[in-house]
Amino acid sequence: RIVCVVAGGMKKFDLYDPATSSLLLYVNRSKHGNASPVTTFQEFPLSKYAIPSTITLHPGDCLYLPVYWYHTVTTSSHRTISINWWRLPSHIKMTILDRLFCGRGEQESRAKC
């Protein structure tokens, strides 16, 4: 998962690590896939405690986005050209990460897979 800004404006990424955010973002992978359903703090009040790491990419910058890291992207008002390369991780790696982050048999607020 690599994103590179080639020309134009910028892209701002808010990144949420899965170790802390999976408890706060009410993820249901069977329903939402790799996306979080969180759109408002009113609907998901605990999501306001998920603290992002923020990075801004300018032309010539690239970002490696690890699997299971939730993110939001804001693009500048200037025309921005970027290239994204997404590769499916190995089945073994996904199984291990599912067990770590999906809370198999743990709390209800953990991610459901």
XYZ file of C-alpha atoms in Angstrom:
113
model
C 0.000 0.000 0.000
C 1.981 2.912 -1.325
C 0.707 6.387 -2.212
C 2.871 8.913 -4.079
C 1.932 12.481 -4.961
C 3.321 13.151 -8.425
C 2.296 16.731 -9.197
C 0.066 19.592 -8.170
C -1.208 20.123 -4.649
C -0.986 17.955 -1.560
C -2.740 15.123 0.267
C -3.144 15.043 4.042
C -3.498 11.620 5.685
C -4.829 11.007 9.183
C -3.588 7.519 10.129
C -5.069 5.413 12.931
C -3.034 2.481 14.189
C -5.058 -0.723 14.485
C -3.832 -1.628 17.978
C -5.710 1.284 19.557
C -8.270 2.316 16.963
C -9.942 -1.083 16.542
C -11.339 -0.698 20.055
C -12.731 2.753 19.292
C -13.934 2.710 15.706
C -16.561 -0.071 16.006
C -15.363 -2.038 13.028
C -17.385 -4.862 11.525
C -15.264 -6.267 8.679
C -18.023 -8.597 7.490
C -20.309 -5.572 7.004
C -17.895 -2.745 6.104
C -14.895 -4.574 4.632
C -11.678 -2.670 5.256
C -13.489 0.617 5.963
C -14.644 2.105 9.238
C -18.295 3.156 9.399
C -17.446 6.114 11.657
C -18.648 9.374 10.149
C -19.685 11.395 13.216
C -18.769 11.517 16.890
C -22.469 11.550 17.778
C -23.060 8.190 16.124
C -19.841 6.633 17.493
C -18.924 8.609 20.647
C -15.768 6.641 21.515
C -14.240 7.405 18.113
C -13.207 10.863 19.328
C -10.569 9.119 21.448
C -8.866 7.554 18.422
C -5.891 9.877 17.935
C -4.445 10.009 14.428
C -0.904 10.502 13.241
C -1.047 13.142 10.521
C 1.212 13.369 7.483
C 1.034 15.706 4.500
C 2.363 14.549 1.145
C 3.619 17.073 -1.416
C 4.802 16.371 -4.982
C 7.643 13.841 -4.827
C 6.566 12.397 -1.445
C 5.422 8.793 -0.917
C 3.708 7.055 1.988
C 3.692 3.381 2.901
C 0.323 2.548 4.461
C 0.415 -0.740 6.418
C -2.473 -3.186 6.251
C -5.293 -2.557 8.790
C -4.346 1.097 9.345
C -7.516 3.165 9.015
C -7.061 6.520 7.363
C -8.803 9.590 6.070
C -7.488 11.607 3.154
C -7.940 15.305 2.434
C -6.759 16.660 -0.909
C -5.891 20.295 -1.520
C -8.114 22.463 -3.693
C -5.364 22.479 -6.340
C -5.419 19.709 -8.912
C -3.396 16.832 -7.473
C -2.019 13.837 -9.333
C -1.128 10.802 -7.273
C -0.301 7.160 -7.866
C -1.557 4.410 -5.546
C -0.256 0.863 -5.508
C -2.279 -1.643 -3.500
C -1.145 -5.231 -3.111
C -3.061 -7.962 -1.337
C -1.092 -9.256 1.660
C -0.409 -12.950 2.037
C -3.161 -15.148 3.475
C -0.902 -16.187 6.377
C -0.176 -12.561 7.297
C -3.873 -11.626 7.155
C -4.817 -14.585 9.378
C -2.278 -13.518 12.000
C -3.423 -9.886 11.862
C -7.092 -10.931 12.044
C -6.370 -12.774 15.280
C -4.485 -9.796 16.710
C -6.881 -7.016 15.748
C -10.273 -8.669 15.425
C -10.520 -9.732 19.075
C -11.591 -13.316 18.495
C -13.942 -13.998 21.419
C -12.787 -10.874 23.263
C -14.794 -7.700 23.927
C -17.815 -6.803 21.811
C -16.315 -3.413 20.919
C -13.381 -5.008 19.142
C -13.420 -5.466 15.413
C -15.657 -8.231 14.135
C -14.382 -10.223 11.211
